[in-house]
Coordinates of C-alpha atoms and ligand atoms in Angstrom, one line a residue:
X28 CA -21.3 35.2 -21.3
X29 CA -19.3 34.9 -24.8
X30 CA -18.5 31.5 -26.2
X31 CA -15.0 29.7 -25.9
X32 CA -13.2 30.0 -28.7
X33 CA -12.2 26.3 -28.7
X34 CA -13.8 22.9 -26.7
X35 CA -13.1 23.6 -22.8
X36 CA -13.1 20.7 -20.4
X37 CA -15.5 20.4 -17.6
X38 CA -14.8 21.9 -14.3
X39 CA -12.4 19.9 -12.6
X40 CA -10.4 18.3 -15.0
X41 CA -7.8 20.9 -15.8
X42 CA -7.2 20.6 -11.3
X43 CA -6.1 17.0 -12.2
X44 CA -2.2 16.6 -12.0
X45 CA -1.9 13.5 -14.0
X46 CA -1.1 10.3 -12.8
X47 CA 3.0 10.1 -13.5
X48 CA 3.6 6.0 -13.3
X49 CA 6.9 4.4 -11.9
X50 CA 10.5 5.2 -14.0
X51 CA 11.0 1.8 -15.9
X52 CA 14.5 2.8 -17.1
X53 CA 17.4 4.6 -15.9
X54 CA 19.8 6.3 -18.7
X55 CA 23.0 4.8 -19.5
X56 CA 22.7 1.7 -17.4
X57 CA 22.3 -1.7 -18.6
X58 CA 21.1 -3.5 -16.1
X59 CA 18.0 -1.9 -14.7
X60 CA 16.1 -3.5 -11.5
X61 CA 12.6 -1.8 -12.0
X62 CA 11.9 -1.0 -8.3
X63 CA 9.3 1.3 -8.9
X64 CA 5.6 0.1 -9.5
X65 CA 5.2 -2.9 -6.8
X66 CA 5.1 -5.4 -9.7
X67 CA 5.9 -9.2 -8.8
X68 CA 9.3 -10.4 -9.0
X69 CA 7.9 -13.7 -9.4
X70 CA 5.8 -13.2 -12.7
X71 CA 3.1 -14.5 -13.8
X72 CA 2.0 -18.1 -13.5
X73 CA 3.0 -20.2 -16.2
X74 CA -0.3 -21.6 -16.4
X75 CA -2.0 -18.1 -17.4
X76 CA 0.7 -17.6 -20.1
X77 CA -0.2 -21.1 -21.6
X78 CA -4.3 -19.9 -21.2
X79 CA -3.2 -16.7 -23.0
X80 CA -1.9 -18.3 -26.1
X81 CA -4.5 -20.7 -26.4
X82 CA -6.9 -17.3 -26.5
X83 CA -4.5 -15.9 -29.4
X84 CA -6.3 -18.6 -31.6
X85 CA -9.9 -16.5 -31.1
X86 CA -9.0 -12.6 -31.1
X87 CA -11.2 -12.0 -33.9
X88 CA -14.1 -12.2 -31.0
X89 CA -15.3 -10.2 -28.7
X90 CA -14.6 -11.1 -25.1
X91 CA -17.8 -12.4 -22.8
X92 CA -19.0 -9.0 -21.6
X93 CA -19.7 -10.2 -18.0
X94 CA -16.3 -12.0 -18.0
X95 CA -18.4 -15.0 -16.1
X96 CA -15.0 -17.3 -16.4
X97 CA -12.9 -15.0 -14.3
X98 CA -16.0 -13.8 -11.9
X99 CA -16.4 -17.9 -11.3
X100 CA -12.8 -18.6 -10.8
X101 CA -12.9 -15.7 -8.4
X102 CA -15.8 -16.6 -6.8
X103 CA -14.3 -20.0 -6.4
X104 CA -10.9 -18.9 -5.2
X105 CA -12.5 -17.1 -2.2
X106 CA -16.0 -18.8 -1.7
X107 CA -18.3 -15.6 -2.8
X108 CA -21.1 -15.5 -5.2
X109 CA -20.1 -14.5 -8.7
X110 CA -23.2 -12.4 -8.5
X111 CA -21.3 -9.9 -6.2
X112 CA -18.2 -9.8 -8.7
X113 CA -17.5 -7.5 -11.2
X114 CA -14.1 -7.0 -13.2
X115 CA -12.4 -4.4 -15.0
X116 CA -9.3 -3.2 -16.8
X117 CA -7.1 -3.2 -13.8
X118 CA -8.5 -1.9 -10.8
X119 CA -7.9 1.6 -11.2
X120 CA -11.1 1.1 -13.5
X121 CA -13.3 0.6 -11.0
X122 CA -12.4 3.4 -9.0
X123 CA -12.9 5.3 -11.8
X124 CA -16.3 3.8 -12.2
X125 CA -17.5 4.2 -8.3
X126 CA -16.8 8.0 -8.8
X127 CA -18.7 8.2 -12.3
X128 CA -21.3 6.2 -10.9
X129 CA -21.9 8.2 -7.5
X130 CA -20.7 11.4 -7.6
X131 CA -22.3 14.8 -9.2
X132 CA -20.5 18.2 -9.2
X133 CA -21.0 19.9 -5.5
X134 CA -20.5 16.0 -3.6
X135 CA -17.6 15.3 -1.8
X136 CA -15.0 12.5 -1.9
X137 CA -12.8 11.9 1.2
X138 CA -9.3 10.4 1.1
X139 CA -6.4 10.2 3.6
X140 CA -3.3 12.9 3.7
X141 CA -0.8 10.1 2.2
X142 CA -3.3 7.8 0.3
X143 CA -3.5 6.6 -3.3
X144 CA -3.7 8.9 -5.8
X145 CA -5.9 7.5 -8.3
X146 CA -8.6 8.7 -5.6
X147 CA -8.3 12.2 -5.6
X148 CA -8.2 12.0 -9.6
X149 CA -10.8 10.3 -10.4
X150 CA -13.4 12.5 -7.3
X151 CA -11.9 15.2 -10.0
X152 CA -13.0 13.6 -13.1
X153 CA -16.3 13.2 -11.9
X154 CA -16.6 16.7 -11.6
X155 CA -16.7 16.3 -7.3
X156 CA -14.6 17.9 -4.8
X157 CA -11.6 15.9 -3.0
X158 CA -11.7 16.1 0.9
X159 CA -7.8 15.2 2.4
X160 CA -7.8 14.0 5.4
X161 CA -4.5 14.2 8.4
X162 CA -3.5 10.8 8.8
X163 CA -1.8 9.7 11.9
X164 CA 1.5 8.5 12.2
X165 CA 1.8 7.7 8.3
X166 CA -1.9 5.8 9.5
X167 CA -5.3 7.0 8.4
X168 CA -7.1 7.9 11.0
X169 CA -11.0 7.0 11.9
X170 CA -11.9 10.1 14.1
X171 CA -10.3 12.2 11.5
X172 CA -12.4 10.7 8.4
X173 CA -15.4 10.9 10.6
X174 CA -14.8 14.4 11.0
X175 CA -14.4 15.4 7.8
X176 CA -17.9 13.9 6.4
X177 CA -20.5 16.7 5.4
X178 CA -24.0 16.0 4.2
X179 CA -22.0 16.3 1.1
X180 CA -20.1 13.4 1.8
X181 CA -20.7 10.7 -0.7
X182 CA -17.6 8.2 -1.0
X183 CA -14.7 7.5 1.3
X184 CA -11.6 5.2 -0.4
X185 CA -9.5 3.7 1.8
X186 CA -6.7 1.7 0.5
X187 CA -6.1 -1.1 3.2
X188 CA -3.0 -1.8 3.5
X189 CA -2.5 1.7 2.0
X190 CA 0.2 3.0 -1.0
X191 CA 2.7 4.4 -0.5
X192 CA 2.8 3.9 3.0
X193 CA 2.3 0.1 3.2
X194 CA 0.3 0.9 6.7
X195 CA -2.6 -1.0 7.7
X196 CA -6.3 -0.7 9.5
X197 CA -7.0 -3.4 11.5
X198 CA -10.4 -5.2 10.9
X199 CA -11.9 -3.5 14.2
X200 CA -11.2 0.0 12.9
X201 CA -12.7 -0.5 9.6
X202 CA -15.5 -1.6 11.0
X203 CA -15.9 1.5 13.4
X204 CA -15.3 3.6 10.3
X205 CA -18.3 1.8 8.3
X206 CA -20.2 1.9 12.0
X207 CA -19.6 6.1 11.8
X208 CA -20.6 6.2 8.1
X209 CA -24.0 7.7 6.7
X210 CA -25.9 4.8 5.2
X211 CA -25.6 6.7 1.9
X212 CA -21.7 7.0 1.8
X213 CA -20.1 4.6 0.2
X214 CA -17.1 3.0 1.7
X215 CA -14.3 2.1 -0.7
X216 CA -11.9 -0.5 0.6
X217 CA -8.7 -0.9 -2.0
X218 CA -7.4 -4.1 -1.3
X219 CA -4.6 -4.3 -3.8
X220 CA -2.0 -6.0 -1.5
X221 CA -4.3 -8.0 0.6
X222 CA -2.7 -11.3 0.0
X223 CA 0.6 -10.2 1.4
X224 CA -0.6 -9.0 4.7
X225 CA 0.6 -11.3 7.4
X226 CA -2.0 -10.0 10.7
X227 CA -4.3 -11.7 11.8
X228 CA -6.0 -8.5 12.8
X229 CA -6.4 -7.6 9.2
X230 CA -9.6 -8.6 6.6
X231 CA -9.2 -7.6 3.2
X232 CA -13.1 -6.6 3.3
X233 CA -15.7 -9.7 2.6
X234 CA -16.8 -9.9 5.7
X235 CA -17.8 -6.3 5.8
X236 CA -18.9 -5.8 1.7
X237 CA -21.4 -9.6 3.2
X238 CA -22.6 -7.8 6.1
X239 CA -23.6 -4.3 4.6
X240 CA -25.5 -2.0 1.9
X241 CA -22.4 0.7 1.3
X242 CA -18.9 -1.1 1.5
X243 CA -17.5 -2.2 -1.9
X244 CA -14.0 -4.4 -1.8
X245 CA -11.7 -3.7 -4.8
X246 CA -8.9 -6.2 -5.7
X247 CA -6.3 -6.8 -8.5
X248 CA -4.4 -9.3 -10.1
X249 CA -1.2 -6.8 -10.8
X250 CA 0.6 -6.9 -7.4
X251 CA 0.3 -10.7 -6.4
X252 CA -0.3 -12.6 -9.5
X253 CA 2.5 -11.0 -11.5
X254 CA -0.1 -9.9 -14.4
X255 CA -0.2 -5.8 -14.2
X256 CA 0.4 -5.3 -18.0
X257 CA -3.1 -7.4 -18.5
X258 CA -4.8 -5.1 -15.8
X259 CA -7.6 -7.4 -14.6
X260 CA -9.2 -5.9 -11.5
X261 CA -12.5 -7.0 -9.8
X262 CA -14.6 -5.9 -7.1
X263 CA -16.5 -7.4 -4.6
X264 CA -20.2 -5.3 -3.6
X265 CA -23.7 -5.5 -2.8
X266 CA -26.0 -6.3 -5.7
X267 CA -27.3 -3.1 -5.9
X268 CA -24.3 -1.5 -6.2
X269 CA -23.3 -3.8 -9.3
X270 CA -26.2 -3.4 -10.7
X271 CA -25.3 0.6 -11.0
X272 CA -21.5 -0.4 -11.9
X273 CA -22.8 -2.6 -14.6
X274 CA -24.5 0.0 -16.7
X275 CA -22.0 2.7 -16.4
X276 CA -18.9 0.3 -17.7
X277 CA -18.0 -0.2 -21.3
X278 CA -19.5 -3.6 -22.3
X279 CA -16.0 -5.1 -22.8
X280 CA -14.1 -3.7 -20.5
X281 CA -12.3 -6.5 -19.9
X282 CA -10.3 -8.2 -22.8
X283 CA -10.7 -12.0 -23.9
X284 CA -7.0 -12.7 -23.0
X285 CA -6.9 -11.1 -19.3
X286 CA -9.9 -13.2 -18.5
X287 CA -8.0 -16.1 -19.3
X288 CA -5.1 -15.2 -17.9
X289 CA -6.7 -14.2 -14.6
X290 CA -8.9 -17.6 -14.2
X291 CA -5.7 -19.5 -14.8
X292 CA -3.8 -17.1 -12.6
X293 CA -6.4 -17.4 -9.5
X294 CA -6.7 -21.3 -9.5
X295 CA -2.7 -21.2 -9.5
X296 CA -2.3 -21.2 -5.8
X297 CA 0.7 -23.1 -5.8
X298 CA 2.2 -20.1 -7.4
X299 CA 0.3 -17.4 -4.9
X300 CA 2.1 -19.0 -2.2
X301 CA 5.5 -18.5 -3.6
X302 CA 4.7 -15.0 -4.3
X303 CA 3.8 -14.6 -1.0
X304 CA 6.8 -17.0 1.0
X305 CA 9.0 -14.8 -1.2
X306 CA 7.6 -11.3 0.2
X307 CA 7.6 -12.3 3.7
X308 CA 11.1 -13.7 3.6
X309 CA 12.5 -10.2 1.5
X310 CA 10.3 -8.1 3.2
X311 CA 11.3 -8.4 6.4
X312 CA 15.1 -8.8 4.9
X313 CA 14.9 -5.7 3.5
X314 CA 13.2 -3.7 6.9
X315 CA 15.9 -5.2 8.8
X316 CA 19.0 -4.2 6.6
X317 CA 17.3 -0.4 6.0
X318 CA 17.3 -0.2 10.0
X319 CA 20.9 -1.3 10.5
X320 CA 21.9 1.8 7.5
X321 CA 20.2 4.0 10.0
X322 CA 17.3 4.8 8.0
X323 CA 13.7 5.2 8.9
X324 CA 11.3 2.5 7.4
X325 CA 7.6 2.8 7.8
X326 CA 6.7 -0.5 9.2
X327 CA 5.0 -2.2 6.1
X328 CA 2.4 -5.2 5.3
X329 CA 2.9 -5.0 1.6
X330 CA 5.4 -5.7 -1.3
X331 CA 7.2 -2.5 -0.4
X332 CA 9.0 0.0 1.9
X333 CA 8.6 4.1 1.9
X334 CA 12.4 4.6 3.1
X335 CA 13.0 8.1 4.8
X336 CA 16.1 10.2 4.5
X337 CA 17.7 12.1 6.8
X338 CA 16.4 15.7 6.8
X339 CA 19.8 17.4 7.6
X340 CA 23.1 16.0 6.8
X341 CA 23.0 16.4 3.0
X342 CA 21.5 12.8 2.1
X343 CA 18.3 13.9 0.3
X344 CA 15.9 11.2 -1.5
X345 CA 16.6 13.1 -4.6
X346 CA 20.3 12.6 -4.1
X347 CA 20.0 8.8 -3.3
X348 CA 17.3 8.4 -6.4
X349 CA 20.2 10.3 -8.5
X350 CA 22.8 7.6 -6.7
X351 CA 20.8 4.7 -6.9
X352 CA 19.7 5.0 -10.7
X353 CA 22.8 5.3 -11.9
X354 CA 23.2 1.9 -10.9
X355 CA 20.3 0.6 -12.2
X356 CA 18.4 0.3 -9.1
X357 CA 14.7 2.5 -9.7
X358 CA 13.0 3.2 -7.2
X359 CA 9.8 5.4 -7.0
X360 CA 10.1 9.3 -5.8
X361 CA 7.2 9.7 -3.5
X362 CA 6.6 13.8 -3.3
X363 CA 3.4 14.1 -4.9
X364 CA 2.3 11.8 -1.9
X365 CA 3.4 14.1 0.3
X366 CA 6.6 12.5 1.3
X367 CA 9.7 14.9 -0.6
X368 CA 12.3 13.2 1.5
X369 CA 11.6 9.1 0.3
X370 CA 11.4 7.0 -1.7
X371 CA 9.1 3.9 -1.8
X372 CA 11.2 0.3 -2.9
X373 CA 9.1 -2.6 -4.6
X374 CA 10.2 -6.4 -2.7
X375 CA 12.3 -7.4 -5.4
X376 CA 14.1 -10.8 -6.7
X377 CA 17.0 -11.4 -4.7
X378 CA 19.9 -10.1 -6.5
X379 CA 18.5 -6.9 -6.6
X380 CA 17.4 -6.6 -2.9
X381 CA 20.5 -7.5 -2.3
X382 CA 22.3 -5.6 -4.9
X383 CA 20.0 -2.2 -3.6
X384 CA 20.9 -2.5 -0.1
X385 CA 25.0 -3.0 -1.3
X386 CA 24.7 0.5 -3.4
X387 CA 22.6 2.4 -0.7
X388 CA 25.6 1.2 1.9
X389 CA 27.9 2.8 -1.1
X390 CA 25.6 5.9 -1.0
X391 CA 25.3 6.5 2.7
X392 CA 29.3 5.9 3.4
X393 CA 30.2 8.3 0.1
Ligands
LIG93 C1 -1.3 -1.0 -7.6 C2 -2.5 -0.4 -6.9 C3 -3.8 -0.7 -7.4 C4 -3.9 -1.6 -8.6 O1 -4.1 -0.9 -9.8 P1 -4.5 -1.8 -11.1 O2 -5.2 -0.8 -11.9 O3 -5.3 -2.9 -10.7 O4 -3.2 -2.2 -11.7 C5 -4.9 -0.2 -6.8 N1 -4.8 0.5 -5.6 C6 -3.6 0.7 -5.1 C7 -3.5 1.4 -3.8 C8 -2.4 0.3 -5.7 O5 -1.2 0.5 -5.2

């Protein structure tokens, strides 16, 4: 074999279609509702901004390594043992890190059809081979995920309620899926919107990550506490599995002022519950108002709506992204999730749910 003439990545990298985030502006327009990335309308709590600027006083430190502040106040917040916690920049980290940690080239990583695609980047990066698997009405689907596990199978993400779809597995069904699992597969529950599902079918994980050796629970503080630009994530796993986590992340991974912001941020409940009043009230404003334009809405448990367009009749998702934008509403194109013809709408402040539903009216009548 000759020798590259320059450094070539690993096999598997150049497969990777990089991550393309939400559009934060829209050309031309002043007033721009970012609609895109399932951000809070609400913000942050005031109380994390007043911990950060107290932490501006220290940056010349490095931050506490285990991040034992934040791992308490989440420990506290939901009655766990910090032992089982471990944080990260964002959450996205951490998926990163279960793949680094437990997949080698040759292993398989199973996602769903229409899940999150962090997943099937980072089976990639770690040099593994991504399994898709059908979902069922816009649902993933147990029997099909069982089917699809090899010997080869090593780690199955499931994000619960999912993204884009803002679909949900009730607690039963997880279960069964952890019930069919190898011992050695890892389950991966992505509970990034957790806190606005209203079921009382649904668990975010705990009981499951308490009860087992291979389910991990993921969680983040950029959806319901109004702090993605911080990107404090944590996870919630068996000791043994963050005992392997723990030597495989950098040793600050997380910075000295997310940790404050995210203790603050947790303890604020006050302000969790606003977040969360305010989501169920626009929500299900939103579904109803989308319905009455004649438009398909995936029933969703989340901060958000995937909003389907007619497939004939000339009123594409590209043409209403086009319509909408130059108004200054952005919304998030979902193709590379498999859905060409929507697009996925963040829960927004009022004026601009409002303000959406009055232009897409405009757009569907033009
Ligand atoms: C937004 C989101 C996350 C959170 O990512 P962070 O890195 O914590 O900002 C994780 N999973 C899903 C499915 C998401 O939509």
């Amino acid at each position: 074999m000759s020798t590259p003439v320059r450094p070539e990545p690993k096999p598997g990298v150049m497969d990777i279609a990089a991550y393309v985030p939400g559009r934060e502006s829209a050309p031309g327009v002043a007033k721009v509702w970012k609609l895109s990335s399932n951000e809070s309308p609400l913000g942050p709590s005031p109380k994390a901004l007043e911990a950060v600027s107290k932490a501006m006083d220290h940056l010349a430190l490095y931050p506490d390594g285990s991040a034992t502040k934040l791992r308490d106040a989440i420990a506290e917040a939901h009655g766990l043992n910090p032992a089982n916690i471990l944080c990260s920049n964002g959450s996205d980290e951490l998926l990163g890190l279960l793949a680094q940690t437990y997949l080698k080239p040759g292993d398989e990583g199973i996602f769903t059809e229409h899940g999150f695609l962090v997943y099937r980047i980072q089976i990639l990066a770690a040099g593994a081979t991504p399994v898709v698997v059908k979902e069922t009405d816009e649902r993933a689907d147990v029997d099909a995920i069982l089917a699809a596990v090899t010997p080869k199978t090593r780690i199955v993400y499931l994000a619960n309620p999912n993204n884009p779809t803002g679909t949900y597995l009730p607690v039963d069904e997880v279960r069964r899926l952890q019930a069919g699992l190898p011992k050695n597969v890892i389950l991966v529950l992505d509970a990034a919107y957790a806190e606005y599902v209203r079921r009382n079918d649904y668990e975010a994980g705990i009981e499951l990550v308490s009860a087992s050796e291979n389910v991990v629970m993921t969680r983040t503080f950029s959806k319901i506490h109004g702090l993605a630009a911080m990107r404090i994530g944590w996870i919630y796993a068996p000791l043994h599995i963050i005992d392997a986590i723990n030597r495989v992340r950098g040793p600050f991974n997380v910075n000295a002022l997310a940790i404050e912001a995210g203790a603050a941020a947790i303890r604020d409940k006050a302000h969790v519950q606003s977040a969360v009043d305010h989501n169920e009230k626009w929500l299900s404003w939103l579904t109803h108002e989308l319905s009455r334009l004649g438009l398909r809405v995936t029933p969703s448990v989340g901060n958000f709506l995937l909003i389907h367009f007619p497939d004939n009749g000339g009123k594409s998702a590209e043409e209403a992204d086009a319509f909408l934008s130059a108004r200054g509403y952005v919304l998030r194109r979902v193709t590379s999730y498999g859905f060409p013809n929507a697009l996925r709408l963040s829960v927004g402040e009022e004026e601009a749910n409002r303000g959406l539903i009055a232009a897409l009216t405009e757009f569907l009548e033009s």
